[in-house]
């Protein structure tokens, strides 16, 4: 295992570092200090995730949060308010009346400190940051860490940990966009399987959860068996008139059974996704040219969105002084 680093660019007078972790077979990941961004995952010379080649695109409002780390809270907080420990708290309204992906100054906008760790069969880069409450407008000063680890058997794990000086909210993710096909031109042969039976019902107005669930069986959203993305999109359009997937699936957390699997029908590439939380948001996009067909599929493992407003969605409160840790893992293999 080895780690190298270089300056990728500058933002506000600060160097943005890029770290490359390479395993014994020459497969590698790249991560950036801006946004704790996962820039590359390449196996046998094939890139598996979407990326920009320059810092300007990552620093743009139109970046699609491309493979950035998201927090303190992924997804939407309805009406940008929540009751925490009996107190009503107001957050940044950065998407209509709601808070999206941590607000204006979330994890994705931060320049993180970095440290390296190399072991016999894996290596890590850990990003860390002390975030004052008045920096991101969440309660409590937060000490956060995001660790990216690559193993010799091509497993990538992202571990998020944080402790706060006051009761706050914590539901982070990485907004990774996949295309594991040759050339990454479209999603024609990319397939998805999700181990879930329900998705959240979302408001047509602003995509905030209504609190209800919708059964997946027999619909275009049903990925209980592996299927290609274009056929699913065609079914969804016929059933609902919608032209995208931007939905939160309920899944069963597991360290040894994947919540979802990506595959490519034109090759033998697969990626299993593991998570210790109960939701996977799936989103189709073309971050590079909105006028062209979708060529990337985002998977955001997290607790069900807007959980602070819905009983049974999961607990995203982080009590003062408690250290909370979550891990998402991605295992590449061929069969």
Tab-separated table of C-alpha atoms in Angstrom:
chain	number	residue	atom	x	y	z
A	1	UNK	CA	0.000	0.000	0.000
A	2	UNK	CA	1.192	3.524	-0.671
A	3	UNK	CA	-0.103	7.101	-0.470
A	4	UNK	CA	1.049	10.094	-2.497
A	5	UNK	CA	-0.106	13.708	-2.442
A	6	UNK	CA	-0.025	16.773	-4.657
A	7	UNK	CA	-1.544	20.245	-4.850
A	8	UNK	CA	-4.709	20.061	-6.967
A	9	UNK	CA	-5.415	23.807	-6.950
A	10	UNK	CA	-6.101	26.755	-4.690
A	11	UNK	CA	-9.224	28.161	-3.054
A	12	UNK	CA	-9.259	31.398	-1.076
A	13	UNK	CA	-5.483	31.291	-0.794
A	14	UNK	CA	-5.429	27.729	0.547
A	15	UNK	CA	-3.853	24.775	-1.245
A	16	UNK	CA	-6.315	22.015	-2.080
A	17	UNK	CA	-4.484	18.722	-1.693
A	18	UNK	CA	-5.179	15.540	-3.617
A	19	UNK	CA	-4.221	12.220	-2.024
A	20	UNK	CA	-3.874	8.986	-3.982
A	21	UNK	CA	-4.078	5.644	-2.162
A	22	UNK	CA	-2.749	2.747	-4.259
A	23	UNK	CA	-2.943	-0.959	-3.408
A	24	UNK	CA	-0.678	-3.886	-4.322
A	25	UNK	CA	-2.370	-4.386	-7.724
A	26	UNK	CA	-2.050	-0.724	-8.735
A	27	UNK	CA	-5.722	0.027	-8.177
A	28	UNK	CA	-6.344	3.363	-6.487
A	29	UNK	CA	-8.648	5.990	-5.082
A	30	UNK	CA	-8.110	9.754	-5.040
A	31	UNK	CA	-9.556	12.148	-2.471
A	32	UNK	CA	-9.506	15.938	-2.149
A	33	UNK	CA	-9.316	18.181	0.904
A	34	UNK	CA	-12.057	20.399	-0.569
A	35	UNK	CA	-15.349	18.867	0.505
A	36	UNK	CA	-13.626	15.620	1.543
A	37	UNK	CA	-14.306	14.673	-2.065
A	38	UNK	CA	-13.874	11.159	-3.484
A	39	UNK	CA	-12.424	12.011	-6.884
A	40	UNK	CA	-11.481	8.611	-8.273
A	41	UNK	CA	-11.908	4.864	-7.831
A	42	UNK	CA	-10.027	3.036	-10.561
A	43	UNK	CA	-9.657	-0.747	-10.843
A	44	UNK	CA	-7.732	-2.499	-13.621
A	45	UNK	CA	-7.474	0.823	-15.428
A	46	UNK	CA	-11.251	1.371	-15.453
A	47	UNK	CA	-12.691	4.425	-13.661
A	48	UNK	CA	-15.796	3.518	-11.659
A	49	UNK	CA	-17.034	6.904	-10.420
A	50	UNK	CA	-17.652	10.257	-12.092
A	51	UNK	CA	-15.137	13.065	-11.655
A	52	UNK	CA	-14.110	16.544	-12.744
A	53	UNK	CA	-10.570	17.186	-13.946
A	54	UNK	CA	-10.195	20.617	-12.367
A	55	UNK	CA	-10.917	22.343	-9.076
A	56	UNK	CA	-13.124	25.029	-10.629
A	57	UNK	CA	-15.880	22.523	-11.403
A	58	UNK	CA	-15.831	21.103	-7.858
A	59	UNK	CA	-16.023	24.660	-6.495
A	60	UNK	CA	-18.974	25.600	-8.708
A	61	UNK	CA	-22.597	25.942	-7.521
A	62	UNK	CA	-23.421	23.564	-10.390
A	63	UNK	CA	-21.081	20.835	-9.100
A	64	UNK	CA	-23.945	18.388	-8.357
A	65	UNK	CA	-22.082	17.782	-5.067
A	66	UNK	CA	-20.101	15.369	-7.239
A	67	UNK	CA	-18.705	12.686	-4.930
A	68	UNK	CA	-18.418	15.193	-2.086
A	69	UNK	CA	-18.947	14.398	1.561
A	70	UNK	CA	-22.286	15.726	2.785
A	71	UNK	CA	-23.141	16.912	6.315
A	72	UNK	CA	-23.963	17.655	8.972
A	73	UNK	CA	-27.220	16.303	7.536
A	74	UNK	CA	-27.650	14.735	4.089
A	75	UNK	CA	-30.851	15.383	2.177
A	76	UNK	CA	-33.531	17.880	3.124
A	77	UNK	CA	-34.615	19.209	6.486
A	78	UNK	CA	-38.196	20.320	5.942
A	79	UNK	CA	-38.834	24.045	6.471
A	80	UNK	CA	-35.232	24.356	7.689
A	81	UNK	CA	-36.358	23.861	11.274
A	82	UNK	CA	-36.218	21.115	13.878
A	83	UNK	CA	-36.945	20.637	17.548
A	84	UNK	CA	-33.835	19.472	19.401
A	85	UNK	CA	-33.976	18.834	23.136
A	86	UNK	CA	-37.237	20.772	23.294
A	87	UNK	CA	-35.862	23.835	21.511
A	88	UNK	CA	-36.878	24.961	18.024
A	89	UNK	CA	-33.787	25.407	15.865
A	90	UNK	CA	-33.553	27.181	12.497
A	91	UNK	CA	-31.049	26.239	9.795
A	92	UNK	CA	-29.973	27.783	6.490
A	93	UNK	CA	-32.691	27.820	3.823
A	94	UNK	CA	-30.510	26.989	0.840
A	95	UNK	CA	-33.192	25.276	-1.269
A	96	UNK	CA	-36.532	27.062	-1.259
A	97	UNK	CA	-37.805	26.879	2.347
A	98	UNK	CA	-35.673	23.844	3.224
A	99	UNK	CA	-32.139	22.951	4.210
A	100	UNK	CA	-30.366	20.744	1.659
A	101	UNK	CA	-27.146	18.801	2.321
A	102	UNK	CA	-26.122	20.774	5.403
A	103	UNK	CA	-26.927	24.274	4.148
A	104	UNK	CA	-24.689	26.909	2.603
A	105	UNK	CA	-21.645	25.900	4.660
A	106	UNK	CA	-21.972	22.127	4.908
A	107	UNK	CA	-19.216	19.519	4.790
A	108	UNK	CA	-19.055	19.751	0.988
A	109	UNK	CA	-17.881	23.389	1.148
A	110	UNK	CA	-15.200	22.949	3.802
A	111	UNK	CA	-11.443	22.680	3.304
A	112	UNK	CA	-10.421	19.776	5.550
A	113	UNK	CA	-7.166	18.948	7.297
A	114	UNK	CA	-5.680	15.578	6.313
A	115	UNK	CA	-3.508	12.844	7.772
A	116	UNK	CA	-2.296	9.527	6.343
A	117	UNK	CA	-2.077	6.006	7.695
A	118	UNK	CA	-0.547	2.999	5.936
A	119	UNK	CA	-0.827	-0.622	7.118
A	120	UNK	CA	0.108	-3.968	5.546
A	121	UNK	CA	-3.080	-4.507	3.536
A	122	UNK	CA	-4.936	-1.185	3.661
A	123	UNK	CA	-4.278	2.533	3.877
A	124	UNK	CA	-6.328	5.553	4.871
A	125	UNK	CA	-6.599	9.303	4.530
A	126	UNK	CA	-8.516	10.945	7.367
A	127	UNK	CA	-9.983	14.398	6.959
A	128	UNK	CA	-10.693	16.319	10.155
A	129	UNK	CA	-12.173	19.672	11.039
A	130	UNK	CA	-13.426	21.644	14.021
A	131	UNK	CA	-16.620	23.372	12.882
A	132	UNK	CA	-17.937	26.197	15.036
A	133	UNK	CA	-21.696	26.402	15.421
A	134	UNK	CA	-21.810	29.857	13.824
A	135	UNK	CA	-19.874	28.554	10.805
A	136	UNK	CA	-22.621	26.209	9.563
A	137	UNK	CA	-25.572	27.367	11.709
A	138	UNK	CA	-26.149	24.033	13.461
A	139	UNK	CA	-26.222	23.754	17.255
A	140	UNK	CA	-22.962	22.821	18.915
A	141	UNK	CA	-19.339	23.120	17.874
A	142	UNK	CA	-18.519	19.906	16.000
A	143	UNK	CA	-15.304	17.906	15.804
A	144	UNK	CA	-15.736	15.805	12.664
A	145	UNK	CA	-13.587	13.185	10.958
A	146	UNK	CA	-14.047	11.468	7.582
A	147	UNK	CA	-11.766	8.511	6.848
A	148	UNK	CA	-11.343	6.990	3.381
A	149	UNK	CA	-9.751	3.520	3.399
A	150	UNK	CA	-8.709	1.341	0.446
A	151	UNK	CA	-7.765	-2.327	0.917
A	152	UNK	CA	-5.706	-4.712	-1.160
A	153	UNK	CA	-8.918	-6.505	-2.177
A	154	UNK	CA	-10.433	-3.308	-3.629
A	155	UNK	CA	-12.794	-2.389	-0.820
A	156	UNK	CA	-13.358	1.295	-0.109
A	157	UNK	CA	-14.785	2.329	3.260
A	158	UNK	CA	-15.816	5.816	4.335
A	159	UNK	CA	-16.201	6.329	8.070
A	160	UNK	CA	-17.797	9.481	9.447
A	161	UNK	CA	-17.395	10.340	13.122
A	162	UNK	CA	-18.303	13.404	15.130
A	163	UNK	CA	-18.811	14.795	18.625
A	164	UNK	CA	-20.575	18.043	19.495
A	165	UNK	CA	-20.576	20.520	22.386
A	166	UNK	CA	-24.404	20.685	22.244
A	167	UNK	CA	-27.220	18.438	21.099
A	168	UNK	CA	-27.281	18.603	17.318
A	169	UNK	CA	-28.095	16.587	14.158
A	170	UNK	CA	-25.728	14.229	12.338
A	171	UNK	CA	-26.615	12.203	9.236
A	172	UNK	CA	-23.687	12.410	6.795
A	173	UNK	CA	-23.037	10.617	3.516
A	174	UNK	CA	-20.878	10.707	0.423
A	175	UNK	CA	-22.628	11.847	-2.750
A	176	UNK	CA	-20.788	9.355	-4.961
A	177	UNK	CA	-21.824	9.050	-8.620
A	178	UNK	CA	-21.242	5.689	-10.308
A	179	UNK	CA	-20.702	4.625	-13.870
A	180	UNK	CA	-18.872	1.297	-14.000
A	181	UNK	CA	-19.344	0.823	-17.760
A	182	UNK	CA	-16.640	1.134	-20.420
A	183	UNK	CA	-16.223	4.787	-21.410
A	184	UNK	CA	-18.818	6.066	-18.905
A	185	UNK	CA	-20.871	7.540	-21.768
A	186	UNK	CA	-24.326	6.511	-20.546
A	187	UNK	CA	-26.117	4.038	-18.283
A	188	UNK	CA	-27.319	1.641	-20.985
A	189	UNK	CA	-25.629	-1.421	-19.494
A	190	UNK	CA	-25.373	-0.306	-15.868
A	191	UNK	CA	-27.605	-2.278	-13.555
A	192	UNK	CA	-28.798	-1.763	-10.009
A	193	UNK	CA	-30.207	-4.071	-7.349
A	194	UNK	CA	-31.526	-2.663	-4.052
A	195	UNK	CA	-32.444	-4.819	-1.060
A	196	UNK	CA	-35.567	-2.893	-0.180
A	197	UNK	CA	-39.335	-3.193	-0.510
A	198	UNK	CA	-40.402	0.419	0.062
A	199	UNK	CA	-39.423	3.948	-0.860
A	200	UNK	CA	-40.426	7.223	0.702
A	201	UNK	CA	-43.300	9.209	-0.717
A	202	UNK	CA	-41.931	12.660	-1.537
A	203	UNK	CA	-43.763	15.926	-2.015
A	204	UNK	CA	-44.015	16.844	-5.691
A	205	UNK	CA	-43.376	20.455	-4.697
A	206	UNK	CA	-40.016	20.175	-2.974
A	207	UNK	CA	-39.098	16.462	-2.608
A	208	UNK	CA	-39.446	16.569	1.177
A	209	UNK	CA	-40.784	13.254	2.593
A	210	UNK	CA	-44.492	13.245	3.441
A	211	UNK	CA	-44.005	10.584	6.130
A	212	UNK	CA	-45.597	7.840	4.034
A	213	UNK	CA	-44.015	4.858	2.270
A	214	UNK	CA	-44.763	3.473	-1.189
A	215	UNK	CA	-44.446	-0.234	-2.024
A	216	UNK	CA	-41.977	-0.984	-4.820
A	217	UNK	CA	-43.301	-4.304	-6.138
A	218	UNK	CA	-44.425	-4.178	-9.758
A	219	UNK	CA	-43.323	-0.579	-10.336
A	220	UNK	CA	-40.513	1.027	-12.276
A	221	UNK	CA	-38.822	1.785	-8.966
A	222	UNK	CA	-38.547	-1.910	-8.103
A	223	UNK	CA	-34.881	-2.947	-8.047
A	224	UNK	CA	-35.379	-6.018	-5.886
A	225	UNK	CA	-33.878	-7.889	-8.830
A	226	UNK	CA	-31.002	-6.423	-10.789
A	227	UNK	CA	-32.200	-4.362	-13.752
A	228	UNK	CA	-30.756	-1.765	-16.101
A	229	UNK	CA	-31.379	1.919	-15.443
A	230	UNK	CA	-32.872	2.906	-18.849
A	231	UNK	CA	-35.665	0.324	-18.653
A	232	UNK	CA	-36.493	1.431	-15.118
A	233	UNK	CA	-36.627	5.058	-16.253
A	234	UNK	CA	-38.943	4.111	-19.125
A	235	UNK	CA	-41.321	2.343	-16.737
A	236	UNK	CA	-41.230	5.252	-14.294
A	237	UNK	CA	-42.053	7.733	-17.046
A	238	UNK	CA	-44.981	5.612	-18.225
A	239	UNK	CA	-46.325	5.188	-14.693
A	240	UNK	CA	-45.731	8.667	-13.247
A	241	UNK	CA	-44.611	11.005	-16.023
A	242	UNK	CA	-41.312	11.572	-14.193
A	243	UNK	CA	-38.051	11.416	-16.136
A	244	UNK	CA	-35.564	10.774	-13.336
A	245	UNK	CA	-34.886	8.698	-10.269
A	246	UNK	CA	-34.415	10.830	-7.170
A	247	UNK	CA	-35.782	8.636	-4.412
A	248	UNK	CA	-35.059	7.350	-0.922
A	249	UNK	CA	-35.222	3.571	-0.534
A	250	UNK	CA	-35.702	1.925	2.838
A	251	UNK	CA	-33.030	-0.737	3.394
A	252	UNK	CA	-31.894	-2.990	6.223
A	253	UNK	CA	-28.539	-1.938	7.696
A	254	UNK	CA	-25.900	-4.660	7.482
A	255	UNK	CA	-22.138	-5.043	7.613
A	256	UNK	CA	-22.157	-8.364	5.732
A	257	UNK	CA	-25.199	-8.229	3.422
A	258	UNK	CA	-25.156	-5.468	0.792
A	259	UNK	CA	-27.942	-2.905	0.795
A	260	UNK	CA	-27.422	-2.582	-2.972
A	261	UNK	CA	-25.303	-3.892	-5.833
A	262	UNK	CA	-24.167	-2.123	-8.979
A	263	UNK	CA	-23.188	-4.187	-11.994
A	264	UNK	CA	-22.452	-3.841	-15.702
A	265	UNK	CA	-24.129	-6.304	-18.055
A	266	UNK	CA	-21.439	-5.735	-20.692
A	267	UNK	CA	-18.605	-6.711	-18.353
A	268	UNK	CA	-18.093	-8.649	-15.147
A	269	UNK	CA	-17.793	-5.596	-12.881
A	270	UNK	CA	-19.779	-5.399	-9.646
A	271	UNK	CA	-19.814	-3.126	-6.600
A	272	UNK	CA	-21.586	-4.151	-3.387
A	273	UNK	CA	-22.654	-1.321	-1.072
A	274	UNK	CA	-22.816	-1.856	2.701
A	275	UNK	CA	-24.219	0.561	5.270
A	276	UNK	CA	-25.078	0.698	8.962
A	277	UNK	CA	-28.087	2.952	8.303
A	278	UNK	CA	-31.571	2.422	6.894
A	279	UNK	CA	-31.773	4.314	3.606
A	280	UNK	CA	-30.217	4.612	0.188
A	281	UNK	CA	-31.016	7.644	-1.935
A	282	UNK	CA	-30.694	6.877	-5.656
A	283	UNK	CA	-30.360	9.729	-8.144
A	284	UNK	CA	-29.840	9.771	-11.919
A	285	UNK	CA	-27.908	12.668	-13.453
A	286	UNK	CA	-25.552	13.904	-16.117
A	287	UNK	CA	-23.295	16.250	-14.156
A	288	UNK	CA	-21.372	17.203	-17.277
A	289	UNK	CA	-24.131	18.052	-19.778
A	290	UNK	CA	-27.760	18.265	-18.705
A	291	UNK	CA	-28.939	18.114	-22.326
A	292	UNK	CA	-27.543	14.599	-22.803
A	293	UNK	CA	-28.759	11.243	-21.438
A	294	UNK	CA	-27.955	10.333	-17.859
A	295	UNK	CA	-24.433	9.005	-17.431
A	296	UNK	CA	-24.123	8.779	-13.652
A	297	UNK	CA	-26.032	7.134	-10.820
A	298	UNK	CA	-25.650	8.586	-7.342
A	299	UNK	CA	-26.016	6.379	-4.257
A	300	UNK	CA	-26.281	8.208	-0.929
A	301	UNK	CA	-26.350	5.828	2.041
A	302	UNK	CA	-27.817	7.496	5.120
A	303	UNK	CA	-30.646	7.460	7.639
A	304	UNK	CA	-34.016	8.116	5.989
A	305	UNK	CA	-34.169	11.795	4.950
A	306	UNK	CA	-35.891	14.364	7.164
A	307	UNK	CA	-35.850	11.800	9.976
A	308	UNK	CA	-36.007	14.521	12.633
A	309	UNK	CA	-39.640	15.175	11.608
A	310	UNK	CA	-40.922	11.593	11.299
A	311	UNK	CA	-41.281	8.929	13.973
A	312	UNK	CA	-39.856	5.612	12.856
A	313	UNK	CA	-37.440	7.053	10.285
A	314	UNK	CA	-34.447	6.752	12.611
A	315	UNK	CA	-32.608	8.862	15.153
A	316	UNK	CA	-30.212	11.461	13.717
A	317	UNK	CA	-29.759	13.453	16.914
A	318	UNK	CA	-26.229	13.624	18.260
A	319	UNK	CA	-26.284	14.249	22.021
A	320	UNK	CA	-23.733	16.629	23.475
A	321	UNK	CA	-20.444	14.892	24.249
A	322	UNK	CA	-21.300	11.618	22.503
A	323	UNK	CA	-19.024	10.293	19.752
A	324	UNK	CA	-21.099	8.953	16.850
A	325	UNK	CA	-19.660	6.904	13.981
A	326	UNK	CA	-21.135	5.651	10.692
A	327	UNK	CA	-19.518	3.621	7.900
A	328	UNK	CA	-20.369	3.062	4.234
A	329	UNK	CA	-18.357	0.423	2.338
A	330	UNK	CA	-18.033	-0.386	-1.344
A	331	UNK	CA	-16.621	-3.771	-2.409
A	332	UNK	CA	-15.498	-4.126	-6.011
A	333	UNK	CA	-15.357	-7.609	-7.543
A	334	UNK	CA	-15.631	-9.407	-10.853
A	335	UNK	CA	-17.713	-12.476	-11.635
